[in-house]
Coordinates of C-alpha atoms in Angstrom, one line a residue:
M1 CA 0.0 0.0 0.0
S2 CA 1.5 3.4 -1.0
R3 CA 1.9 6.3 1.4
Q4 CA -0.6 8.2 -0.7
T5 CA -3.2 5.5 -0.3
V6 CA -2.6 5.4 3.5
A7 CA -3.0 9.2 3.6
W8 CA -6.3 9.1 1.7
I9 CA -7.6 6.4 4.1
L10 CA -6.6 8.3 7.2
L11 CA -8.1 11.5 5.7
A12 CA -11.4 9.8 4.9
S13 CA -11.6 8.2 8.3
T14 CA -10.8 11.4 10.1
S15 CA -13.5 13.2 8.1
T16 CA -16.0 10.6 9.1
F17 CA -15.1 10.9 12.8
T18 CA -15.4 14.7 12.8
L19 CA -18.8 14.6 11.1
L20 CA -20.5 13.5 14.3
S21 CA -18.2 13.9 17.3
P22 CA -14.8 15.3 18.4
E23 CA -14.2 12.1 20.3
Q24 CA -13.5 8.7 19.1
G25 CA -15.6 5.5 19.6
R26 CA -16.2 2.0 18.3
A27 CA -17.8 0.8 15.0
E28 CA -19.6 -2.2 13.7
T29 CA -21.7 -1.5 10.7
A30 CA -22.8 -2.3 7.3
P31 CA -26.2 -2.8 5.8
H32 CA -27.3 -6.2 4.9
A33 CA -25.4 -6.0 1.7
A34 CA -26.7 -6.5 -1.8
H35 CA -25.5 -9.2 -4.2
L36 CA -22.5 -8.3 -6.2
T37 CA -21.2 -9.3 -9.5
Y38 CA -17.6 -10.1 -8.6
P39 CA -15.2 -8.7 -11.2
H40 CA -12.4 -10.8 -9.8
A41 CA -14.3 -14.0 -10.7
N42 CA -14.3 -14.3 -14.5
A43 CA -17.5 -15.4 -16.0
Q44 CA -16.0 -18.0 -18.3
K45 CA -17.4 -21.5 -18.2
A46 CA -16.3 -23.7 -15.3
T47 CA -14.5 -26.9 -16.1
Q48 CA -13.3 -29.8 -14.0
L49 CA -9.7 -29.9 -12.9
P50 CA -7.9 -33.2 -12.6
A51 CA -5.7 -31.8 -9.8
K52 CA -5.8 -29.0 -7.3
A53 CA -4.5 -25.6 -8.3
T54 CA -4.3 -22.3 -6.4
P55 CA -4.4 -18.6 -7.1
T56 CA -1.1 -16.7 -7.4
A57 CA -0.2 -13.1 -7.6
Q58 CA 1.2 -13.8 -11.1
G59 CA -2.3 -14.7 -12.5
A60 CA -2.1 -18.5 -12.6
T61 CA -5.2 -20.7 -13.2
V62 CA -6.8 -21.5 -9.8
T63 CA -9.2 -24.0 -8.3
S64 CA -12.2 -22.5 -6.6
K65 CA -15.4 -23.8 -5.2
T66 CA -19.0 -22.6 -5.5
A67 CA -21.0 -21.8 -2.5
S68 CA -21.9 -25.5 -2.0
Q69 CA -18.2 -26.5 -2.5
S70 CA -19.6 -29.5 -4.4
S71 CA -17.2 -29.3 -7.4
D72 CA -13.9 -27.8 -8.4
V73 CA -14.1 -25.1 -11.1
V74 CA -11.4 -23.2 -13.0
V75 CA -11.2 -19.4 -12.3
K76 CA -8.5 -17.3 -14.1
A77 CA -6.9 -14.9 -11.7
P78 CA -5.5 -11.9 -13.5
P79 CA -2.0 -10.6 -12.7
L80 CA -2.5 -8.7 -9.5
N81 CA -0.6 -7.2 -6.6
W82 CA -1.8 -8.4 -3.1
N83 CA -3.9 -5.2 -2.5
S84 CA -5.5 -4.9 -5.9
P85 CA -9.1 -3.7 -5.8
S86 CA -10.0 -6.8 -7.9
L87 CA -9.1 -9.0 -5.0
L88 CA -11.3 -7.3 -2.4
P89 CA -13.7 -9.7 -0.8
P90 CA -17.4 -9.2 -1.8
L91 CA -19.3 -6.9 0.4
S92 CA -21.8 -9.6 0.9
S93 CA -19.3 -11.2 3.3
R94 CA -19.6 -8.4 5.8
P95 CA -20.5 -9.7 9.2
E96 CA -23.9 -8.1 9.3
A97 CA -24.8 -9.0 5.7
Y98 CA -27.3 -11.8 6.5
G99 CA -30.2 -9.7 7.7
Q100 CA -31.7 -9.1 4.3
P101 CA -32.3 -11.7 1.6
Q102 CA -29.5 -11.8 -1.0
T103 CA -28.6 -14.2 -3.7
L104 CA -27.2 -17.4 -2.3
E105 CA -25.2 -18.3 -5.4
L106 CA -21.6 -17.3 -4.8
K107 CA -19.8 -16.7 -8.1
P108 CA -16.7 -18.8 -8.4
L109 CA -14.1 -17.1 -6.3
P110 CA -10.4 -17.9 -5.7
S111 CA -10.1 -19.9 -2.5
A112 CA -7.9 -17.1 -1.1
L113 CA -11.0 -15.0 -0.9
L114 CA -13.2 -17.5 1.0
H115 CA -12.2 -18.9 4.4
Q116 CA -15.1 -21.2 5.1
G117 CA -15.3 -24.5 6.9
P118 CA -16.3 -27.9 5.3
W119 CA -20.0 -27.1 5.3
G120 CA -20.9 -27.9 1.7
V121 CA -24.1 -26.3 0.6
F122 CA -24.5 -24.5 3.9
N123 CA -21.6 -22.2 2.9
S124 CA -24.2 -20.5 0.7
N125 CA -24.9 -16.9 1.5
T126 CA -21.3 -16.5 2.6
G127 CA -21.8 -19.1 5.3
A128 CA -24.8 -17.7 7.1
A129 CA -26.7 -20.9 6.4
A130 CA -24.2 -22.9 8.5
G131 CA -25.3 -21.2 11.7
F132 CA -22.0 -19.5 12.6
G133 CA -22.8 -16.1 11.1
T134 CA -21.4 -14.9 7.8
V135 CA -18.0 -16.3 6.8
G136 CA -16.4 -14.8 3.7
Y137 CA -12.9 -13.3 3.8
Y138 CA -13.5 -12.5 7.5
A139 CA -16.3 -13.7 9.8
V140 CA -18.5 -12.1 12.4
S141 CA -17.3 -14.9 14.7
R142 CA -13.6 -15.1 13.9
W143 CA -13.3 -18.7 15.0
A144 CA -15.5 -19.7 12.1
E145 CA -12.8 -18.8 9.6
D146 CA -10.7 -21.5 8.1
W147 CA -7.2 -20.4 7.0
S148 CA -5.7 -23.8 6.4
N149 CA -5.5 -23.2 2.6
L150 CA -2.5 -21.0 3.5
R151 CA -0.4 -24.1 3.8
D152 CA 0.1 -23.5 0.1
K153 CA 2.1 -20.3 0.0
R154 CA 0.7 -19.5 -3.4
N155 CA -2.6 -18.8 -1.7
R156 CA -1.1 -16.0 0.3
I157 CA -2.2 -12.7 -1.3
D158 CA -2.2 -10.4 1.7
A159 CA 0.7 -9.0 3.8
M160 CA -1.2 -10.1 7.0
D161 CA -1.4 -13.8 5.9
V162 CA 1.8 -14.4 7.8
L163 CA -0.4 -14.1 11.0
K164 CA -3.3 -16.1 9.7
Y165 CA -1.4 -19.4 9.4
I166 CA 1.5 -20.1 11.6
P167 CA 2.5 -23.8 11.3
L168 CA 3.8 -25.5 14.5
N169 CA 4.8 -28.8 13.0
N170 CA 6.2 -30.2 9.8
K171 CA 2.9 -31.6 8.5
G172 CA 1.2 -28.2 9.0
D173 CA -1.9 -29.5 10.6
I174 CA -1.0 -28.0 14.0
Y175 CA -1.1 -24.3 13.4
L176 CA -2.1 -21.0 14.9
S177 CA -4.3 -18.2 13.4
L178 CA -4.3 -14.8 14.9
S179 CA -7.0 -12.2 14.4
G180 CA -7.8 -8.6 15.4
N181 CA -10.4 -5.9 15.0
F182 CA -11.0 -2.3 15.9
R183 CA -14.4 -0.8 15.5
Q184 CA -15.6 2.7 16.0
H185 CA -19.0 4.3 16.1
N186 CA -20.0 7.9 16.2
F187 CA -23.7 8.7 16.9
Y188 CA -25.9 11.8 16.6
D189 CA -29.4 11.6 18.1
Q190 CA -31.5 14.7 17.5
R191 CA -34.3 13.4 19.7
A192 CA -33.0 10.2 21.2
G193 CA -35.7 7.6 21.8
F194 CA -38.5 9.8 20.5
G195 CA -37.2 12.4 23.0
A196 CA -37.7 10.1 26.0
T197 CA -34.1 10.4 27.2
K198 CA -34.3 14.2 27.5
K199 CA -30.9 14.4 25.8
D200 CA -31.3 16.8 22.9
P201 CA -29.2 16.4 20.9
A202 CA -26.9 13.6 22.0
Y203 CA -23.4 13.0 20.6
R204 CA -22.2 9.5 21.5
N205 CA -19.1 7.5 20.4
N206 CA -17.8 4.2 21.4
Y207 CA -15.1 1.8 20.3
R208 CA -13.9 -1.7 20.9
W209 CA -10.9 -3.7 20.0
N210 CA -10.3 -7.4 20.2
V211 CA -7.6 -10.0 19.5
G212 CA -8.0 -13.7 19.0
A213 CA -5.9 -16.8 18.8
D214 CA -7.2 -20.0 17.1
L215 CA -5.0 -23.0 17.8
H216 CA -5.7 -26.1 15.7
L217 CA -4.3 -29.4 17.1
G218 CA -4.7 -31.6 14.0
E219 CA -8.0 -31.9 12.3
H220 CA -10.1 -33.0 15.3
V221 CA -9.2 -30.5 18.2
R222 CA -8.9 -26.8 18.4
L223 CA -8.7 -24.1 21.1
Y224 CA -10.0 -20.6 20.6
G225 CA -9.5 -17.6 22.9
E226 CA -10.4 -13.9 22.4
L227 CA -9.7 -10.8 24.5
M228 CA -11.9 -7.7 24.1
S229 CA -12.0 -4.2 25.5
G230 CA -14.6 -1.4 24.9
Q231 CA -15.1 2.2 25.9
A232 CA -17.8 4.8 25.3
A233 CA -17.9 8.6 25.7
G234 CA -19.6 11.6 24.1
I235 CA -21.4 14.9 24.8
N236 CA -24.8 14.9 26.4
Y237 CA -24.7 11.1 26.1
Y238 CA -27.0 8.5 27.5
G239 CA -27.5 4.8 27.8
Y240 CA -24.1 3.5 28.9
A241 CA -25.3 1.7 32.0
G242 CA -24.2 -1.9 32.3
G243 CA -21.1 -3.7 31.3
R244 CA -21.5 -4.0 27.6
W245 CA -20.5 -0.4 26.7
R246 CA -17.5 -0.1 28.9
S247 CA -15.2 -2.9 29.7
R248 CA -11.5 -2.6 30.5
L249 CA -10.3 -6.0 29.2
D250 CA -11.7 -9.5 29.6
A251 CA -12.0 -12.9 27.9
Q252 CA -14.8 -12.5 25.4
Q253 CA -14.5 -16.1 24.2
A254 CA -12.6 -19.2 25.4
F255 CA -13.6 -22.7 24.3
V256 CA -12.5 -26.1 23.1
E257 CA -13.9 -27.7 20.0
V258 CA -13.7 -31.4 19.0
R259 CA -14.8 -32.4 15.5
G260 CA -14.9 -35.7 13.6
R261 CA -16.9 -37.9 11.2
V262 CA -19.8 -39.9 12.6
L263 CA -22.6 -41.6 10.5
N264 CA -21.5 -39.8 7.3
A265 CA -21.8 -36.5 9.0
T266 CA -19.3 -33.9 10.2
V267 CA -20.0 -33.8 13.9
G268 CA -18.6 -31.4 16.5
G269 CA -18.9 -30.2 20.1
M270 CA -18.0 -26.9 21.7
A271 CA -17.6 -26.2 25.4
G272 CA -16.7 -22.9 27.1
R273 CA -17.4 -19.2 26.3
M274 CA -18.5 -18.4 22.8
T275 CA -20.6 -16.2 20.5
F276 CA -23.9 -17.6 19.2
L277 CA -25.7 -16.6 16.0
D278 CA -27.8 -19.7 15.0
A279 CA -31.1 -17.9 14.9
P280 CA -33.0 -15.7 12.4
P281 CA -31.6 -12.1 12.3
Y282 CA -34.8 -10.7 13.5
F283 CA -34.4 -12.7 16.7
T284 CA -30.7 -12.2 17.4
A285 CA -27.7 -11.1 15.4
G286 CA -24.2 -9.8 15.8
S287 CA -24.2 -6.9 18.2
V288 CA -24.1 -3.6 16.3
Y289 CA -24.2 -0.9 19.0
P290 CA -23.0 -1.9 22.4
S291 CA -19.2 -2.1 22.6
L292 CA -19.3 -5.8 23.6
P293 CA -21.5 -8.3 21.7
Y294 CA -23.2 -11.0 23.7
S295 CA -21.0 -13.7 25.0
W296 CA -22.4 -17.1 26.1
N297 CA -21.1 -20.0 28.3
G298 CA -22.0 -23.6 27.9
L299 CA -22.3 -26.4 25.5
R300 CA -23.0 -26.6 21.8
G301 CA -23.1 -29.6 19.5
Y302 CA -23.7 -29.8 15.7
A303 CA -23.9 -32.3 12.8
F304 CA -23.7 -31.6 9.1
W305 CA -24.9 -34.0 6.4
K306 CA -25.0 -33.2 2.7
N307 CA -28.3 -31.4 2.8
F308 CA -29.3 -31.3 6.4
R309 CA -27.8 -29.9 9.6
V310 CA -28.8 -29.8 13.3
D311 CA -27.4 -27.7 16.1
G312 CA -28.2 -28.1 19.8
F313 CA -27.1 -25.8 22.6
Y314 CA -27.5 -24.8 26.3
L315 CA -25.9 -21.5 27.1
T316 CA -25.8 -18.9 29.9
L317 CA -25.1 -15.2 29.3
T318 CA -21.7 -13.8 30.5
D319 CA -22.0 -11.4 33.3
T320 CA -20.0 -8.3 32.2
S321 CA -21.0 -6.0 35.0
P322 CA -17.8 -6.3 37.1
S323 CA -15.6 -3.2 36.2
A324 CA -12.3 -4.8 37.1
M325 CA -10.2 -6.5 34.4
F326 CA -10.7 -10.2 33.9
H327 CA -13.6 -10.3 36.3
D328 CA -16.4 -11.3 33.9
K329 CA -18.1 -14.5 35.0
V330 CA -20.7 -17.0 34.1
G331 CA -24.1 -15.5 34.6
W332 CA -27.0 -17.8 35.5
K333 CA -29.8 -15.2 35.4
T334 CA -30.1 -15.3 31.6
R335 CA -30.2 -18.6 29.6
L336 CA -30.7 -19.6 26.0
F337 CA -31.3 -23.2 24.9
G338 CA -32.7 -25.1 22.0
V339 CA -32.3 -26.9 18.7
Y340 CA -32.0 -25.5 15.2
T341 CA -32.3 -27.5 12.0
S342 CA -31.9 -26.6 8.4
Y343 CA -32.6 -28.5 5.2
A344 CA -31.2 -27.4 1.9
L345 CA -33.6 -28.2 -0.9
P346 CA -32.0 -29.6 -4.1
K347 CA -30.5 -26.8 -6.3
F348 CA -32.6 -25.8 -9.3
T349 CA -32.6 -23.3 -12.1
F350 CA -35.4 -20.8 -12.4
L351 CA -35.6 -18.0 -15.0
E352 CA -32.1 -19.0 -16.1
R353 CA -30.6 -18.5 -12.7
S354 CA -29.2 -20.9 -10.2
S355 CA -31.5 -21.1 -7.1
Q356 CA -31.1 -22.4 -3.6
I357 CA -33.8 -22.6 -0.8
F358 CA -33.4 -23.5 2.8
V359 CA -36.1 -24.7 5.2
D360 CA -35.2 -24.0 8.8
T361 CA -37.1 -25.4 11.8
F362 CA -36.1 -24.5 15.4
Y363 CA -37.0 -24.3 19.0
L364 CA -35.5 -21.4 21.0
G365 CA -36.0 -21.3 24.7
F366 CA -34.8 -18.6 27.1
I367 CA -35.1 -17.6 30.8
L368 CA -34.7 -14.0 32.0
A369 CA -34.4 -13.7 35.8
N370 CA -35.0 -9.9 35.6
N371 CA -37.9 -9.0 33.3
A372 CA -40.3 -6.2 34.1
M373 CA -43.8 -6.1 32.6
P374 CA -45.6 -2.7 31.9
T375 CA -48.9 -1.8 33.5
A376 CA -51.8 0.4 32.4
V377 CA -50.4 3.2 34.6
P378 CA -47.6 5.1 32.8
G379 CA -44.3 4.9 34.5
T380 CA -45.0 1.8 36.5
S381 CA -44.1 -1.8 35.9
I382 CA -44.3 -5.3 37.6
A383 CA -41.0 -6.8 38.5
G384 CA -40.5 -10.5 37.7
S385 CA -39.0 -13.1 35.5
T386 CA -40.0 -14.9 32.4
H387 CA -39.5 -18.2 30.6
R388 CA -40.3 -18.3 26.9
D389 CA -40.5 -21.3 24.5
T390 CA -40.3 -20.3 20.8
P391 CA -40.8 -22.9 18.1
G392 CA -40.5 -21.5 14.6
V393 CA -39.9 -22.0 10.9
R394 CA -38.0 -20.0 8.3
I395 CA -38.0 -20.5 4.5
W396 CA -35.4 -18.4 2.8
G397 CA -33.2 -18.3 -0.2
N398 CA -33.7 -17.4 -3.9
A399 CA -35.8 -18.7 -6.7
G400 CA -34.2 -17.1 -9.8
P401 CA -34.2 -13.4 -9.3
I402 CA -36.6 -13.6 -6.4
E403 CA -34.8 -13.3 -3.1
F404 CA -36.9 -13.9 0.0
S405 CA -37.1 -14.8 3.7
V406 CA -40.4 -15.8 5.3
G407 CA -40.5 -16.8 9.0
A408 CA -43.1 -17.6 11.6
M409 CA -42.7 -18.1 15.3
W410 CA -45.1 -18.9 18.2
Q411 CA -44.1 -18.1 21.7
G412 CA -45.4 -19.7 24.9
G413 CA -44.2 -19.8 28.5
E414 CA -45.0 -17.7 31.5
F415 CA -44.3 -14.5 33.4
R416 CA -43.6 -14.9 37.1
P417 CA -44.1 -11.8 39.2
A418 CA -41.7 -11.2 42.0
N419 CA -42.7 -11.8 45.6
N420 CA -44.4 -15.1 44.7
G421 CA -47.2 -13.5 42.7
E422 CA -49.5 -15.6 40.5
S423 CA -47.8 -16.5 37.2
R424 CA -49.2 -15.4 33.9
G425 CA -49.2 -17.6 30.8
V426 CA -47.9 -16.3 27.4
S427 CA -49.2 -16.9 23.9
A428 CA -47.6 -14.7 21.3
Y429 CA -46.4 -14.8 17.7
A430 CA -44.1 -13.2 15.1
L431 CA -44.4 -13.2 11.3
D432 CA -41.4 -11.6 9.4
A433 CA -41.1 -11.5 5.6
T434 CA -38.9 -9.8 3.0
V435 CA -39.2 -10.4 -0.7
S436 CA -37.1 -8.7 -3.4
W437 CA -36.5 -9.0 -7.1
R438 CA -32.9 -8.8 -8.2
F439 CA -32.3 -6.8 -11.5
A440 CA -29.0 -8.5 -12.1
H441 CA -28.5 -6.8 -15.5
W442 CA -29.2 -3.3 -14.4
P443 CA -26.4 -0.9 -13.4
G444 CA -25.7 -1.5 -9.7
H445 CA -27.6 -4.8 -9.8
P446 CA -30.4 -3.5 -7.6
A447 CA -32.8 -5.6 -5.5
I448 CA -36.1 -3.9 -5.0
G449 CA -38.8 -5.4 -2.8
I450 CA -41.0 -5.1 0.3
Q451 CA -40.6 -6.0 3.9
A452 CA -43.5 -6.7 6.3
D453 CA -43.6 -7.8 10.0
D454 CA -46.4 -8.7 12.3
V455 CA -45.3 -9.2 15.9
S456 CA -48.0 -9.6 18.6
G457 CA -48.5 -7.3 21.6
G458 CA -50.2 -7.7 24.9
N459 CA -53.3 -6.2 26.5
L460 CA -52.8 -4.0 29.6
K461 CA -56.5 -3.8 30.2
N462 CA -56.8 -7.6 30.9
S463 CA -56.4 -9.0 34.3
A464 CA -53.0 -9.6 35.8
T465 CA -53.5 -13.3 35.5
S466 CA -54.8 -13.5 31.9
T467 CA -52.7 -14.8 29.1
W468 CA -50.1 -12.2 27.9
G469 CA -49.8 -11.8 24.1
G470 CA -46.5 -9.8 23.9
F471 CA -43.7 -11.4 21.8
M472 CA -40.1 -11.0 23.0
S473 CA -36.8 -10.9 21.1
P474 CA -34.5 -9.9 23.9
F475 CA -31.1 -10.8 22.4
V476 CA -30.4 -7.9 20.0
P477 CA -32.1 -8.5 16.7
S478 CA -30.1 -7.0 13.8
A479 CA -30.3 -3.2 13.9
Y480 CA -30.3 -3.2 10.1
Y481 CA -33.3 -5.5 9.9
L482 CA -36.0 -2.9 10.8
D483 CA -34.7 0.3 12.5
M484 CA -31.1 1.2 12.6
S485 CA -31.7 3.8 15.3
T486 CA -33.1 1.0 17.5
Y487 CA -35.9 3.3 18.8
I488 CA -38.4 0.6 17.8
G489 CA -37.9 -3.1 18.5
Q490 CA -39.4 -6.4 17.5
S491 CA -42.3 -6.3 19.9
N492 CA -45.9 -5.2 19.4
I493 CA -45.5 -4.0 15.8
I494 CA -47.0 -4.2 12.4
T495 CA -44.6 -2.8 9.7
V496 CA -44.6 -2.6 5.9
G497 CA -42.4 -0.7 3.5
P498 CA -40.2 -0.8 0.4
I499 CA -36.6 -1.9 0.6
A500 CA -33.8 -1.6 -2.0
T501 CA -30.2 -2.6 -2.1
I502 CA -27.8 -1.5 -4.8
T503 CA -24.0 -1.8 -5.4
P504 CA -22.9 1.5 -7.1
T505 CA -19.4 0.0 -7.5
P506 CA -17.9 -3.4 -6.7
N507 CA -16.6 -2.2 -3.3
T508 CA -19.6 0.0 -2.2
T509 CA -23.2 -0.9 -1.3
L510 CA -26.3 1.2 -0.5
L511 CA -29.3 0.1 1.5
L512 CA -32.6 2.1 1.3
K513 CA -35.8 1.4 3.2
V514 CA -38.9 3.2 4.4
P515 CA -40.8 1.1 7.0
A516 CA -44.1 2.4 8.4
V517 CA -44.8 1.1 11.9
W518 CA -48.0 0.5 13.8
R519 CA -48.7 -1.0 17.1
N520 CA -50.1 -4.5 16.8
S521 CA -52.1 -3.9 20.0
T522 CA -53.2 -0.4 20.9
N523 CA -53.7 -1.7 24.5
D524 CA -49.9 -2.3 24.8
V525 CA -46.9 0.1 24.9
V526 CA -44.2 0.9 22.4
Y527 CA -41.0 -1.1 22.9
P528 CA -37.5 -0.1 21.8
N529 CA -36.5 -3.7 22.6
G530 CA -37.8 -6.8 24.4
L531 CA -36.5 -5.7 27.8
S532 CA -37.7 -2.1 28.0
F533 CA -40.6 0.1 27.0
Y534 CA -41.6 3.8 26.6
N535 CA -43.9 5.7 29.0
F536 CA -45.8 7.2 26.0
R537 CA -49.4 6.1 25.9
P538 CA -50.6 7.1 22.4
H539 CA -54.3 6.5 21.4
G540 CA -53.8 5.5 17.8
G541 CA -52.1 2.5 16.3
Y542 CA -49.8 4.3 13.8
T543 CA -46.5 4.9 15.5
A544 CA -43.9 6.3 13.0
T545 CA -42.4 6.2 9.5
L546 CA -38.6 5.6 9.4
P547 CA -36.9 6.4 6.1
Q548 CA -33.3 5.3 6.3
A549 CA -30.2 4.7 4.2
S550 CA -26.8 3.1 4.8
F551 CA -23.8 3.4 2.6
T552 CA -20.7 1.2 3.0
W553 CA -17.3 1.5 1.3
R554 CA -14.8 -1.3 1.6
A555 CA -11.6 0.6 1.0
T556 CA -9.3 -2.4 1.4
R557 CA -9.6 -5.9 2.8
H558 CA -8.7 -4.3 6.2
V559 CA -10.5 -1.0 6.1
T560 CA -14.3 -0.4 5.9
L561 CA -16.1 2.8 6.3
S562 CA -19.9 3.5 6.4
L563 CA -22.4 6.2 7.0
D564 CA -26.0 5.6 8.1
G565 CA -28.8 8.0 8.3
E566 CA -32.5 7.9 9.4
Y567 CA -35.3 10.4 10.2
I568 CA -37.9 9.3 12.6
F569 CA -41.3 10.8 11.7
A570 CA -43.4 10.2 14.9
S571 CA -47.2 10.0 14.4
R572 CA -49.5 12.7 15.7
S573 CA -50.8 10.4 18.4
M574 CA -47.2 9.8 19.5
I575 CA -46.4 13.5 19.5
K576 CA -49.6 14.3 21.5
A577 CA -48.4 11.6 24.0
G578 CA -45.1 13.5 24.4
A579 CA -42.9 12.0 21.7
S580 CA -40.7 13.9 19.2
S581 CA -39.6 13.4 15.6
G582 CA -35.9 13.7 14.9
A583 CA -32.8 12.5 13.0
F584 CA -30.4 9.8 13.7
V585 CA -26.9 9.6 12.0
Q586 CA -23.9 7.4 12.6
S587 CA -20.5 7.1 11.1
N588 CA -18.4 4.0 11.3
L589 CA -14.9 2.7 10.9
E590 CA -13.7 -0.9 11.0
L591 CA -10.1 -2.1 10.9
T592 CA -9.7 -5.9 10.6
F593 CA -6.9 -8.5 10.1

């Protein structure tokens, strides 16, 4: 990288910081990216190779694999230097890219641009279908990356590759992969939380950095550890209570994994502290705003066959409240457990385009020891705990140019008031759907569609022992799925609105959406998330319209910048109840190796 390039990157990042705040913070961004046509993957016909080949900086013929990794194909790599724009990973491999439907067919890519595990067809959608989050060049969970292809030095295209594969024996199957990330966010809230915070305006910034070490002891055992630190500051800021915004330094992840072949399946087990993303993005996703993402402790087991996978887990949330270094501990007050399965339908061609559809069925259970329920009297709540059982189904993928995700969940369980009060049963539901049409031959390859959600709410006028109808998604649904300001969450809503994604250039992407939001039940409150609620008591059902846009630029493999903007148009009934309209803007920087 030339000094001029470095200077331009620093200038761009500095400009982005100063747009919103004089202080620095953390970033984790990116819209759920559009499908790209990858200029570095030539469109010539694929042919079988009798022997393995690899990409080189001199432009040799290479062996690559499709998203299903079912067959080897020939891809001609042009003569390139290691930092050529033509060897940038696709923006669809951004960690947060699985929130919106996108084409699941990866164009043939050099293996040096994909670091996925042996998951076959479940490597579609840059690995999101495998249940470990997206895995392209980098992954949202860094342990999900597989850098073993760097045993062949011809696959090394990046100056940082020397840190990604450090062999510790002659055979090369005992090796260490190092990783690191710095993320910064700057926020501007004109009327934070519809004006409920009384911080007008608020300038917030936060950052986090983390380093990880992935030690592979042969093909069956590996150890992963990750340290993370996060801080937050700003002017007239709010919302930094708890340990997920400010943490000096602690073990974010530390687990052992054992993997092997059983009954024609790749079977594995994980024990320790880890991230967890095997759920629809409207239920939980990679943490976008708090400095520290959720970290879980417990057991996880998985099995992959050719077209079917199953994942079972029992996890407890890490307690990040201690302020001293290395004092985070296993927290037993919040638990997540269940089973997730996914079946990959046979591939087919529709409207001259390769298509892949997944049918996911799952059960997600959770226990929250501290969960307050609102009452009909503004400003009051009932302390208690809740146990929720959530079976569901999600059908998603693409049929030709139609890219879609349709999901349904029912939620049962009970709310238990504190002080041995009488428990209250739960019966709730959530329906979430996005459908888009990909205009692959238009400039920018736009996908234009519609998003709709129907998530049940409760009835505060019913008795304190009646069945509660409010659905909960307490574990940070993707901020880019509905509302990037996170003023409105996945509880008691009906939404509908247009959505579009476009790639102006191969290394930029733009997300546009305009959801209109109503309350599902006018006898329930407005929720920013599954664990809190506003004191506003509007009379009408219409809540707000949220036009928003997110632009992302991947400057290099290691540097990504983005800018997000939204205006919250509160309804008349919300304004009469004390709410305010206002703007939300954030700028973001991410440095990764």
